[in-house]
Short mmCIF file of C-alpha atoms in Angstrom, two decimals:
data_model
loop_
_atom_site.label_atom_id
_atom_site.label_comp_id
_atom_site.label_asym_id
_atom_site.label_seq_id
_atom_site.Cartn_x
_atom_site.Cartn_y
_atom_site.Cartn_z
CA UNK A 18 -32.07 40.35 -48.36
CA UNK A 19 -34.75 38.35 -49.95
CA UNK A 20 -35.77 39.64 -53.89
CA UNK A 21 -39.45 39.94 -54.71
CA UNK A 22 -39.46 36.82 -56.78
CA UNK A 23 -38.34 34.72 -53.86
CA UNK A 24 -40.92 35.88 -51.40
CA UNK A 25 -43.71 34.94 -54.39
CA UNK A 26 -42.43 31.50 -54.69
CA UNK A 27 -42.57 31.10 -51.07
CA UNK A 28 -46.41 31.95 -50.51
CA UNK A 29 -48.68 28.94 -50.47
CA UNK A 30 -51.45 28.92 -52.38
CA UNK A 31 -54.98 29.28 -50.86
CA UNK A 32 -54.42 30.57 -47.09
CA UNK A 33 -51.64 32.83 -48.32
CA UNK A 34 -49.13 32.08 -45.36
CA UNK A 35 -45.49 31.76 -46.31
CA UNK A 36 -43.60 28.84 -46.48
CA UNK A 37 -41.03 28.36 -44.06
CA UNK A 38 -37.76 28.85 -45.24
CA UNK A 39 -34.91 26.46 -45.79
CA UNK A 40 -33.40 27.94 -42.63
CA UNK A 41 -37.01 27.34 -40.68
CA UNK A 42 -36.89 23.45 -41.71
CA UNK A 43 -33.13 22.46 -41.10
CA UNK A 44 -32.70 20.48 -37.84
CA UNK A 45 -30.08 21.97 -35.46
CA UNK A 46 -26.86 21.51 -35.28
CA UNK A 47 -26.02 19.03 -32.73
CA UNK A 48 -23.69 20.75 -30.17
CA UNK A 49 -19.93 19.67 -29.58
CA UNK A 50 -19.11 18.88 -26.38
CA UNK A 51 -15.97 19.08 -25.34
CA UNK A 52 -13.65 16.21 -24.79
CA UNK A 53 -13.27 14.85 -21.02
CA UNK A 54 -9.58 13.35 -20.55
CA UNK A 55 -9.32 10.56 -19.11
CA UNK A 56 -6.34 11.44 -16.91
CA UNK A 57 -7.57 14.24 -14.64
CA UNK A 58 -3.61 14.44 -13.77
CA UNK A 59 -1.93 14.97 -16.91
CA UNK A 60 -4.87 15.89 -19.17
CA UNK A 61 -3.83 12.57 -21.59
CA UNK A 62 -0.56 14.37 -22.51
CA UNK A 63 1.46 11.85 -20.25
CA UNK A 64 3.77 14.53 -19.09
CA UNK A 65 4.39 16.43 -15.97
CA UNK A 66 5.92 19.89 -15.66
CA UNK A 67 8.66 19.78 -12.72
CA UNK A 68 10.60 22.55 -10.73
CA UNK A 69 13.60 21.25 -12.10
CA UNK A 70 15.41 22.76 -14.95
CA UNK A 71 18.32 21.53 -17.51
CA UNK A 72 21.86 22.71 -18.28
CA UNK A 73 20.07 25.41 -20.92
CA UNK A 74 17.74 26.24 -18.23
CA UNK A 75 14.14 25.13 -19.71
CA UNK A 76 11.42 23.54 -17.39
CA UNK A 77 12.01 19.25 -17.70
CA UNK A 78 9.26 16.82 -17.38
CA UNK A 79 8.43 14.01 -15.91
CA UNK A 80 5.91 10.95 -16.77
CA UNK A 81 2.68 10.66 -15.58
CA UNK A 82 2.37 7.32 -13.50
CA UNK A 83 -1.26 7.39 -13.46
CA UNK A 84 -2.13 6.82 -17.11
CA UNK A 85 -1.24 3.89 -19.81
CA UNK A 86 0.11 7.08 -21.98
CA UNK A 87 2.09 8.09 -19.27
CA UNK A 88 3.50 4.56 -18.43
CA UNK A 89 4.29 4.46 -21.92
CA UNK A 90 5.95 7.29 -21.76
CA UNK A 91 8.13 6.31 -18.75
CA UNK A 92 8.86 3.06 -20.11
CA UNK A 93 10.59 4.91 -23.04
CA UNK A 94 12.18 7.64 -21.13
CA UNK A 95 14.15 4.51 -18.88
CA UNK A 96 14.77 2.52 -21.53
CA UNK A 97 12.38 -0.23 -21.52
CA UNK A 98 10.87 -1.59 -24.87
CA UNK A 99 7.37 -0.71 -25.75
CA UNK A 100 4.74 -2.49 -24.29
CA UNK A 101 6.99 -4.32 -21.53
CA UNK A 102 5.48 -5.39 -18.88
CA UNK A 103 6.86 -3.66 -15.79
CA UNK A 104 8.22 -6.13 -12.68
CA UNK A 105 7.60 -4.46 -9.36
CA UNK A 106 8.45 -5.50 -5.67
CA UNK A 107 5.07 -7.05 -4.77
CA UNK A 108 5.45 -9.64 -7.39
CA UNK A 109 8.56 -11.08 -6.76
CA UNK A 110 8.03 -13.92 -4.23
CA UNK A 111 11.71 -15.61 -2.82
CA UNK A 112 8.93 -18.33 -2.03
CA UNK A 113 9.67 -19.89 -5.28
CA UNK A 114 12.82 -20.79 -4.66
CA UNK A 115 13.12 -24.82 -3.39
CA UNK A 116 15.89 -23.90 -1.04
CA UNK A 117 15.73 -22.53 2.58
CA UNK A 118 18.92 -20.80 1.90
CA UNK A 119 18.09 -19.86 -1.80
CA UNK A 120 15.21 -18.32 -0.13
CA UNK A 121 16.75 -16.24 2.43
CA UNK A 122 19.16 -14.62 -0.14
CA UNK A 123 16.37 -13.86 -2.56
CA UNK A 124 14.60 -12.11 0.51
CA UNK A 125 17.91 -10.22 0.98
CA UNK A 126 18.19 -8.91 -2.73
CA UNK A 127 14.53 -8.21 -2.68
CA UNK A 128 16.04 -5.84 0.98
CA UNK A 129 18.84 -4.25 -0.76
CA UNK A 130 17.02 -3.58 -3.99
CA UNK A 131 14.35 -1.86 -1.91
CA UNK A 132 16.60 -0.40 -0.16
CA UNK A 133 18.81 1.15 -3.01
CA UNK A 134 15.67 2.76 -4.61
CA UNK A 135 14.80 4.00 -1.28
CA UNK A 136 18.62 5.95 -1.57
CA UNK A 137 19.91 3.77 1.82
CA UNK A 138 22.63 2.60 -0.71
CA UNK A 139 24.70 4.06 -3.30
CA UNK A 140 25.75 1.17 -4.87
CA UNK A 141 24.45 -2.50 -5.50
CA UNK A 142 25.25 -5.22 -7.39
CA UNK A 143 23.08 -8.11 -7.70
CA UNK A 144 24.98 -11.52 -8.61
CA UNK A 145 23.36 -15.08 -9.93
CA UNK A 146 22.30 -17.40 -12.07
CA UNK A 147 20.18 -16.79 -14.98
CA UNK A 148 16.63 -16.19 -13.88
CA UNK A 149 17.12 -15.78 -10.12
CA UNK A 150 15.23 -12.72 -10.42
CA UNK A 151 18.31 -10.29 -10.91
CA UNK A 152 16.66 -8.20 -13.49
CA UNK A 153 13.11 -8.34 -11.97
CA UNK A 154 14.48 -6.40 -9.02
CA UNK A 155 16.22 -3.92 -10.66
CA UNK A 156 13.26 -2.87 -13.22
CA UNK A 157 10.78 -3.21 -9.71
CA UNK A 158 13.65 -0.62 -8.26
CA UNK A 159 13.80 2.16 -10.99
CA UNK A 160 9.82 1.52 -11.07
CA UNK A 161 9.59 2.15 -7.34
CA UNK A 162 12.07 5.34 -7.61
CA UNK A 163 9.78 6.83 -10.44
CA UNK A 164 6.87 6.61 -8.00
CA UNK A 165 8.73 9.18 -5.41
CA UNK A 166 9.63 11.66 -8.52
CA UNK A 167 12.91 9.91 -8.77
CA UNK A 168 14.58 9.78 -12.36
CA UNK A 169 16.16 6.34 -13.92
CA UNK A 170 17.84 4.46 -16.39
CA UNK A 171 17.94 1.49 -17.65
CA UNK A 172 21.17 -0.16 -19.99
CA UNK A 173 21.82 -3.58 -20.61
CA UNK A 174 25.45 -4.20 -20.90
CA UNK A 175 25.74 -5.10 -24.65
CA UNK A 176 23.54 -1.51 -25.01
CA UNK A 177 26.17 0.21 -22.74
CA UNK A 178 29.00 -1.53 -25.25
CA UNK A 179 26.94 -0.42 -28.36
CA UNK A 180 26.73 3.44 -26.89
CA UNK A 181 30.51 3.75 -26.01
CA UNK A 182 31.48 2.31 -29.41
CA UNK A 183 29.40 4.40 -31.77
CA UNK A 184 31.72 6.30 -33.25
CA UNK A 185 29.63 7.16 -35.94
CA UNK A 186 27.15 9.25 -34.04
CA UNK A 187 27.13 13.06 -34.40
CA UNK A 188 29.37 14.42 -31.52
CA UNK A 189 26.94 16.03 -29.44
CA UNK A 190 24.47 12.57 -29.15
CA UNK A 191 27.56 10.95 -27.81
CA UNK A 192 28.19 13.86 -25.35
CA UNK A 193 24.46 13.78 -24.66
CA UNK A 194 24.29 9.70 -24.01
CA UNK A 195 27.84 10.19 -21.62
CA UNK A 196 26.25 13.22 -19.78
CA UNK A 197 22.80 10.93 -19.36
CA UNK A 198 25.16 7.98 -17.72
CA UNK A 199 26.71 10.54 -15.45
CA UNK A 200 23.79 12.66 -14.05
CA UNK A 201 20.55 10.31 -14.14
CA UNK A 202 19.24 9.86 -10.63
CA UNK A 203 19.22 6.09 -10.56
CA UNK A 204 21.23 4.06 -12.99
CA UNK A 205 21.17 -0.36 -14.07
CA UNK A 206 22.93 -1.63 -16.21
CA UNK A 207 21.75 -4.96 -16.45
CA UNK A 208 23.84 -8.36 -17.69
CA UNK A 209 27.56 -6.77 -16.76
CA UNK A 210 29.87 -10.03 -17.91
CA UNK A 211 27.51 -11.69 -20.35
CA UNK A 212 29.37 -11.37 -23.81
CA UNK A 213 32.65 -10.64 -22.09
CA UNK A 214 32.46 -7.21 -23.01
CA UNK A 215 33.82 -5.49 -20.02
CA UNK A 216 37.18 -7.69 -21.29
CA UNK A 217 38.03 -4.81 -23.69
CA UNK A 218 40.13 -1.85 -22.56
CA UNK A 219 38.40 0.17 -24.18
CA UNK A 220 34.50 -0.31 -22.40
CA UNK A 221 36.56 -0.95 -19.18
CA UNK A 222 37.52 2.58 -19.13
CA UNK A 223 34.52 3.96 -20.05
CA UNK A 224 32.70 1.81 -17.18
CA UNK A 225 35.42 3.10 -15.01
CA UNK A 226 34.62 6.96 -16.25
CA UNK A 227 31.12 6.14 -15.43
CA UNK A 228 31.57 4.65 -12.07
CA UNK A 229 34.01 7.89 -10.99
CA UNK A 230 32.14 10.25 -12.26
CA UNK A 231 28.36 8.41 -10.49
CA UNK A 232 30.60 7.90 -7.34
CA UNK A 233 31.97 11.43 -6.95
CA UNK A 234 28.35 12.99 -7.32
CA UNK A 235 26.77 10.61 -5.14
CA UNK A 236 24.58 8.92 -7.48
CA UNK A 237 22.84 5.39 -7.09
CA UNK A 238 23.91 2.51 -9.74
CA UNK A 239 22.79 -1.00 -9.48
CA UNK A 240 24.41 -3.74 -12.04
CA UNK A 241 23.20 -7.47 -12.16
CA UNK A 242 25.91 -9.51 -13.50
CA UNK A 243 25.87 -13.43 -13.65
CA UNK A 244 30.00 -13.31 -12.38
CA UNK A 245 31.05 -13.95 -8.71
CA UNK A 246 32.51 -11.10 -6.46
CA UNK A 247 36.22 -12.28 -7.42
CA UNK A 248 35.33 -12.03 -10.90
CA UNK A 249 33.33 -8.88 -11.45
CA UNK A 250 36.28 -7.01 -9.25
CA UNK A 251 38.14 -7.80 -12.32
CA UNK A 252 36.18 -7.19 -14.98
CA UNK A 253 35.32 -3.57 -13.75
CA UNK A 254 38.59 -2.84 -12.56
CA UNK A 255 40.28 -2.32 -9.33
CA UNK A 256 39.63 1.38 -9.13
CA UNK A 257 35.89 0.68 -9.96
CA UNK A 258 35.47 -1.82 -7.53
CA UNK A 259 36.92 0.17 -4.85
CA UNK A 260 34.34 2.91 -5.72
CA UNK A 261 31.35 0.28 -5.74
CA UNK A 262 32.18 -1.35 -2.63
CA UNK A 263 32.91 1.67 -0.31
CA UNK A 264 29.03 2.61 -0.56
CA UNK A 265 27.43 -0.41 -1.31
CA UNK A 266 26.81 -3.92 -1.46
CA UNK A 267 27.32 -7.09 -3.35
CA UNK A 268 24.37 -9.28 -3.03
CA UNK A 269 24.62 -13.03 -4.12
CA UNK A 270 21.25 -14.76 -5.61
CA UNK A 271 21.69 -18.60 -5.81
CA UNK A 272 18.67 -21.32 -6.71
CA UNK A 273 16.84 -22.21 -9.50
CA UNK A 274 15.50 -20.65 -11.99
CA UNK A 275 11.95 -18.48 -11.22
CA UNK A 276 10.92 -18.44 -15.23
CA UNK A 277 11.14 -22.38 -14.88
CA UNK A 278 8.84 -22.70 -11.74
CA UNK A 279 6.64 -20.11 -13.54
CA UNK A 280 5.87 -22.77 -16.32
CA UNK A 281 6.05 -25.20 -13.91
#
């Protein structure tokens, strides 16, 4: 409550009308509008609740596909490094290839890839070169899969070697990273024979664990590997072969390679 003194000082002299008070004068306050998100699906979180549930029974997510947050997101979940740019089916052209045969194969792959994401396989391996288009197909697959709700993973091999031989990890992040290998929807593991680490006994076993355990669950795995049929038979095993082979494919990419026509 105004004092007597304050009401004095506030008359004007002469016409006897108050002044208006600093209250009167002050413009108003601009009102805050709340924020519109950009992503009308996710509201810019770039996560999804799903129906699904883990081993200690909480609600899972998934990434929104529908928002660069959300890609991010996904690219991370997989795998991928930040920022990389994603390959999908529509831009891999077997046109590049010089040869009528090369062609025809890479058409083929491009089938079988398709064709593993769409679950029609359980199993593919894609064999070639270096820059065929080997790992285009199998990003373009796990990209295609995450479109229909579909879960993935994504391991080069000398990331699969580094995983199985990290002994120096707390216990339960290795039995968290064996359990991921053994119940992810759709699996790659990209570069199998580059290094010659499959040669050890050691991440031979472990690849056979994972192929057993994938196989008796009926899960989809794709590898690219640059070694023929004779030789990735042996470098996975003869058990592990058996498994691959009984519900899938082994798909052969010769030619050139596409990076070079690219800069061509």
């Amino acid at each position: 409550m105004e004092s007597l003194k304050t009401v004095f000082h506030r008359i004007r002299p002469g016409n006897g009308e108050p002044s208006p008070t600093p209250t009167d004068t002050a413009a108003p306050l601009p009102s805050k509008k709340p924020a519109v998100a950009a992503c009308s699906n996710c509201r810019d979180i770039g996560w999804l609740l799903t129906d699904e549930r883990d081993r200690d029974n909480m609600p899972m997510t998934t990434a929104c596909l529908e928002c660069p947050k959300g890609i991010e997101s996904w690219r991370q979940s997989v795998g991928l490094k930040v920022g990389e740019r994603i390959p999908t089916f529509d831009d891999f052209d077997p046109r590049r290839q010089p040869g009528v045969e090369d062609r025809r194969k890479a058409d083929l792959a491009w089938s079988c890839a398709m064709g593993w994401a769409l679950d029609e396989m359980q199993c593919l391996v894609l064999s070639g070169p270096v820059g065929v288009g080997k790992s285009h197909l199998a990003k373009a697959a796990l990209w295609h899969a995450a479109g229909r709700g579909i879960r993935g993973m994504y391991l080069t091999m000398a990331a699969f070697d580094h995983q199985v031989k990290d002994f120096e990890a707390r216990p339960w992040v290795q039995e968290r990273r064996r359990q991921a290998l053994f119940t992810v929807s759709r699996l790659v593991i990209d570069d199998l024979g580059s290094g010659n680490r499959e040669g050890s006994a050691f991440v031979q076993e472990k690849l056979a664990e994972m192929f057993d355990e994938r196989y008796r669950t009926g899960l989809n795995t794709l590898v690219t590997t640059n070694l023929t049929e004779q030789d990735f038979a042996s470098a996975i095993g003869v058990r592990s072969w058996d498994r691959v082979s009984e519900h899938g494919r082994f798909a052969y990419m010769p030619g050139e390679s596409m990076r070079r026509s690219i800069r061509g």
